[in-house]
Structures are given as structure tokens and as C-alpha cells.
Amino acid sequence: MAVTPVSPSAGQLIDKSFWDAQVYQQFTDLYASWNSFTPTWTGSSGNPGVGNGTLAGAYLQVGKTVHFRIAVVMGSTTTYGSGTWSFNLPVAAAAVQSAAAFADDFSASARYPGSAWLTSGVTSAGVFRVLFGAGGNTGTSSTVPFTWATSDRLHINGTYEAS
């Protein structure tokens, strides 16, 4: 992770160590590869299981800015748990944050836009809960925004401030 930028004082020489820390490393972080992480997928009453589906996440942190994505592809042995679903984040967040989400009902060729918000204090890395429906008040579950089945997908992505 890059160091905090400084404001050089009048007459300060810009030597190699200053250049490396204050300029070069900042750009290196911007072009770095994203890091993989496996999100934890939970239900408020009973946890889902990915089975032979896939659950993957990736993130890039530059300073205190974290870009992330989470994707779930349901398999034939995926179980959907009970209650509202949540996903943890790779890096602890500074405050309540929001992100974009969409669900893909593969068999119906239908897509549903949604939103996600960070619930505070659930884990050290925070948890995103995904909402669909009018007014964004319906938490994602085994039957929201549709009854999930093989090849259906859920995607969450966004940017937030790390704590």
C-alpha cells in the first residue's frame, strides 16, 4: 500500500527516495493487479452454500480507496439458505457505503438492477447487504428478486473508503 502524500517544503530536494515514495509508488498502485478474495456468503437465518457454483471476489486498494467486485454463479448443488443474504468485504470500510448490484435470472433471460449497502459492525471487514424491489427495501434471499436456480448470477461492485 502506498504511503500518505506529503507537501514538500520550499527548497526541499526531490531525491530518488522521495520520488519513489510520493510519485512512482502511487502510480504503481494504480496499475497493480487486482487481488482475489473469497467472500463469505451468509443468510440472516441460515447460510447459503455455493456447492458446485462459484463465489469469487477481487479488489484493488489504492491508498484508502478500495474498488471491489463480487460474483456468485449458482450451480446445481447450490443451496440458498434462509433470510436476507450478505457478503463480506476484503478490507474494513470507514463508514456506511453503497454499491451497485444486479441479478441475472438465466432461464428467464431477465436482469434486475439492485443496490447494496454496507451494514456497520457486522464483521471487521463489514458486510454488504443487497436490495432489490420498489424502494430498494427487499433484501436478496432465496426467492428475491426471483427464485434462484442453476446458472443464475448475482454481481456486486463498487468503490468505498477503507477505514
Tab-separated table of C-alpha atoms in Angstrom:
chain	number	residue	atom	x	y	z
A	1	MET	CA	0.000	0.000	0.000
A	2	ALA	CA	1.267	3.477	-0.822
A	3	VAL	CA	2.404	5.989	1.738
A	4	THR	CA	0.483	9.160	2.510
A	5	PRO	CA	1.475	12.005	0.144
A	6	VAL	CA	3.437	14.865	1.661
A	7	SER	CA	3.729	18.510	0.790
A	8	PRO	CA	7.394	19.290	0.093
A	9	SER	CA	8.780	22.364	1.821
A	10	ALA	CA	10.419	25.241	-0.009
A	11	GLY	CA	13.915	24.297	-1.114
A	12	GLN	CA	13.445	20.593	-0.428
A	13	LEU	CA	15.327	18.395	-2.870
A	14	ILE	CA	13.314	15.811	-4.731
A	15	ASP	CA	15.645	12.841	-4.395
A	16	LYS	CA	15.072	9.262	-5.538
A	17	SER	CA	13.561	8.042	-2.257
A	18	PHE	CA	11.114	10.963	-2.205
A	19	TRP	CA	10.212	10.397	-5.885
A	20	ASP	CA	9.762	6.650	-5.361
A	21	ALA	CA	7.510	7.046	-2.319
A	22	GLN	CA	5.494	10.070	-3.403
A	23	VAL	CA	5.126	9.590	-7.161
A	24	TYR	CA	6.324	6.253	-8.508
A	25	GLN	CA	4.623	4.055	-5.866
A	26	GLN	CA	1.334	5.931	-6.234
A	27	PHE	CA	1.245	5.139	-9.963
A	28	THR	CA	2.428	1.578	-9.398
A	29	ASP	CA	-0.547	1.029	-7.067
A	30	LEU	CA	-2.944	2.352	-9.712
A	31	TYR	CA	-1.716	-0.182	-12.279
A	32	ALA	CA	-1.397	-3.146	-9.926
A	33	SER	CA	-3.262	-6.393	-10.499
A	34	TRP	CA	-6.428	-6.898	-8.517
A	35	ASN	CA	-6.239	-9.222	-5.512
A	36	SER	CA	-8.556	-12.216	-5.319
A	37	PHE	CA	-10.601	-12.918	-2.222
A	38	THR	CA	-13.364	-15.357	-1.390
A	39	PRO	CA	-16.316	-13.504	0.115
A	40	THR	CA	-18.269	-15.035	2.951
A	41	TRP	CA	-21.909	-15.511	1.869
A	42	THR	CA	-24.337	-15.549	4.773
A	43	GLY	CA	-28.090	-15.565	5.334
A	44	SER	CA	-29.732	-13.787	8.259
A	45	SER	CA	-31.468	-17.032	9.364
A	46	GLY	CA	-29.444	-19.773	7.637
A	47	ASN	CA	-26.329	-19.657	5.486
A	48	PRO	CA	-26.344	-20.478	1.761
A	49	GLY	CA	-23.813	-22.926	0.320
A	50	VAL	CA	-22.117	-22.403	-3.032
A	51	GLY	CA	-21.965	-26.154	-3.813
A	52	ASN	CA	-20.748	-26.603	-7.396
A	53	GLY	CA	-21.444	-22.946	-8.219
A	54	THR	CA	-18.823	-20.246	-7.935
A	55	LEU	CA	-18.316	-17.428	-5.461
A	56	ALA	CA	-15.432	-15.095	-6.231
A	57	GLY	CA	-14.286	-11.623	-5.369
A	58	ALA	CA	-11.492	-9.280	-6.347
A	59	TYR	CA	-10.328	-5.887	-5.160
A	60	LEU	CA	-7.747	-3.181	-5.728
A	61	GLN	CA	-6.764	-0.839	-2.923
A	62	VAL	CA	-5.012	2.430	-3.706
A	63	GLY	CA	-4.409	4.413	-0.550
A	64	LYS	CA	-7.744	4.429	1.281
A	65	THR	CA	-9.793	3.802	-1.868
A	66	VAL	CA	-10.955	0.218	-2.427
A	67	HIS	CA	-12.529	-0.954	-5.697
A	68	PHE	CA	-14.187	-4.369	-5.442
A	69	ARG	CA	-16.371	-6.906	-7.227
A	70	ILE	CA	-18.210	-9.994	-6.016
A	71	ALA	CA	-19.812	-12.571	-8.321
A	72	VAL	CA	-21.934	-15.595	-7.471
A	73	VAL	CA	-22.938	-18.104	-10.158
A	74	MET	CA	-25.426	-20.649	-8.897
A	75	GLY	CA	-24.728	-24.321	-9.514
A	76	SER	CA	-26.996	-27.357	-9.464
A	77	THR	CA	-25.960	-28.116	-5.858
A	78	THR	CA	-26.039	-24.526	-4.583
A	79	THR	CA	-28.252	-24.078	-1.520
A	80	TYR	CA	-29.818	-20.703	-0.850
A	81	GLY	CA	-30.089	-20.580	2.919
A	82	SER	CA	-32.799	-18.545	4.613
A	83	GLY	CA	-33.251	-14.891	5.327
A	84	THR	CA	-31.543	-11.906	3.750
A	85	TRP	CA	-28.143	-12.507	2.131
A	86	SER	CA	-24.951	-10.620	2.966
A	87	PHE	CA	-21.372	-10.670	1.671
A	88	ASN	CA	-18.242	-9.537	3.491
A	89	LEU	CA	-15.729	-7.073	2.049
A	90	PRO	CA	-11.992	-7.596	1.582
A	91	VAL	CA	-10.906	-4.512	3.581
A	92	ALA	CA	-12.615	-2.804	6.525
A	93	ALA	CA	-14.688	0.209	5.476
A	94	ALA	CA	-14.635	3.642	7.101
A	95	ALA	CA	-18.390	4.186	7.280
A	96	VAL	CA	-21.699	3.193	5.748
A	97	GLN	CA	-21.155	2.877	1.999
A	98	SER	CA	-23.193	1.797	-1.022
A	99	ALA	CA	-22.546	-0.121	-4.244
A	100	ALA	CA	-24.297	-1.339	-7.375
A	101	ALA	CA	-25.694	-4.831	-7.886
A	102	PHE	CA	-27.567	-6.820	-10.485
A	103	ALA	CA	-29.169	-10.221	-10.606
A	104	ASP	CA	-29.388	-12.321	-13.769
A	105	ASP	CA	-32.251	-14.828	-13.987
A	106	PHE	CA	-30.648	-17.083	-16.600
A	107	SER	CA	-33.688	-19.215	-17.508
A	108	ALA	CA	-35.951	-16.178	-17.993
A	109	SER	CA	-33.273	-14.014	-19.648
A	110	ALA	CA	-34.200	-11.284	-17.176
A	111	ARG	CA	-31.915	-8.898	-15.326
A	112	TYR	CA	-32.726	-6.989	-12.170
A	113	PRO	CA	-30.856	-3.852	-11.074
A	114	GLY	CA	-30.237	-3.524	-7.380
A	115	SER	CA	-28.166	-1.765	-4.799
A	116	ALA	CA	-26.045	-2.818	-1.895
A	117	TRP	CA	-25.229	-1.069	1.333
A	118	LEU	CA	-22.667	-1.670	4.000
A	119	THR	CA	-24.101	-2.655	7.323
A	120	SER	CA	-21.869	-1.436	10.122
A	121	GLY	CA	-20.372	-3.537	12.862
A	122	VAL	CA	-21.192	-6.984	11.470
A	123	THR	CA	-17.588	-8.055	10.873
A	124	SER	CA	-14.232	-6.317	10.924
A	125	ALA	CA	-14.368	-6.049	7.137
A	126	GLY	CA	-18.025	-5.030	7.035
A	127	VAL	CA	-20.826	-6.727	5.145
A	128	PHE	CA	-22.740	-5.697	2.065
A	129	ARG	CA	-26.441	-6.491	2.026
A	130	VAL	CA	-28.088	-6.458	-1.423
A	131	LEU	CA	-31.523	-4.961	-2.088
A	132	PHE	CA	-33.976	-5.323	-4.968
A	133	GLY	CA	-37.534	-4.159	-5.456
A	134	ALA	CA	-39.536	-0.981	-5.310
A	135	GLY	CA	-37.881	1.465	-2.990
A	136	GLY	CA	-34.929	-0.876	-2.541
A	137	ASN	CA	-36.398	-2.363	0.646
A	138	THR	CA	-36.439	-6.049	-0.261
A	139	GLY	CA	-33.285	-7.879	0.786
A	140	THR	CA	-31.957	-10.569	-1.532
A	141	SER	CA	-32.879	-14.086	-0.463
A	142	SER	CA	-33.646	-17.489	-1.948
A	143	THR	CA	-36.784	-16.032	-3.589
A	144	VAL	CA	-35.869	-12.333	-4.087
A	145	PRO	CA	-35.765	-10.863	-6.673
A	146	PHE	CA	-36.779	-14.260	-8.145
A	147	THR	CA	-36.428	-17.921	-7.150
A	148	TRP	CA	-32.751	-18.649	-7.765
A	149	ALA	CA	-31.708	-21.682	-9.829
A	150	THR	CA	-28.740	-23.164	-11.705
A	151	SER	CA	-26.787	-20.618	-13.823
A	152	ASP	CA	-28.414	-17.561	-12.201
A	153	ARG	CA	-25.921	-14.853	-11.259
A	154	LEU	CA	-25.534	-12.114	-8.683
A	155	HIS	CA	-22.954	-9.362	-9.158
A	156	ILE	CA	-21.963	-6.598	-6.736
A	157	ASN	CA	-19.334	-3.957	-7.492
A	158	GLY	CA	-18.310	-0.608	-6.178
A	159	THR	CA	-15.778	1.651	-4.563
A	160	TYR	CA	-15.522	2.575	-0.914
A	161	GLU	CA	-13.268	4.262	1.621
A	162	ALA	CA	-11.156	1.951	3.772
A	163	SER	CA	-11.000	2.650	7.499
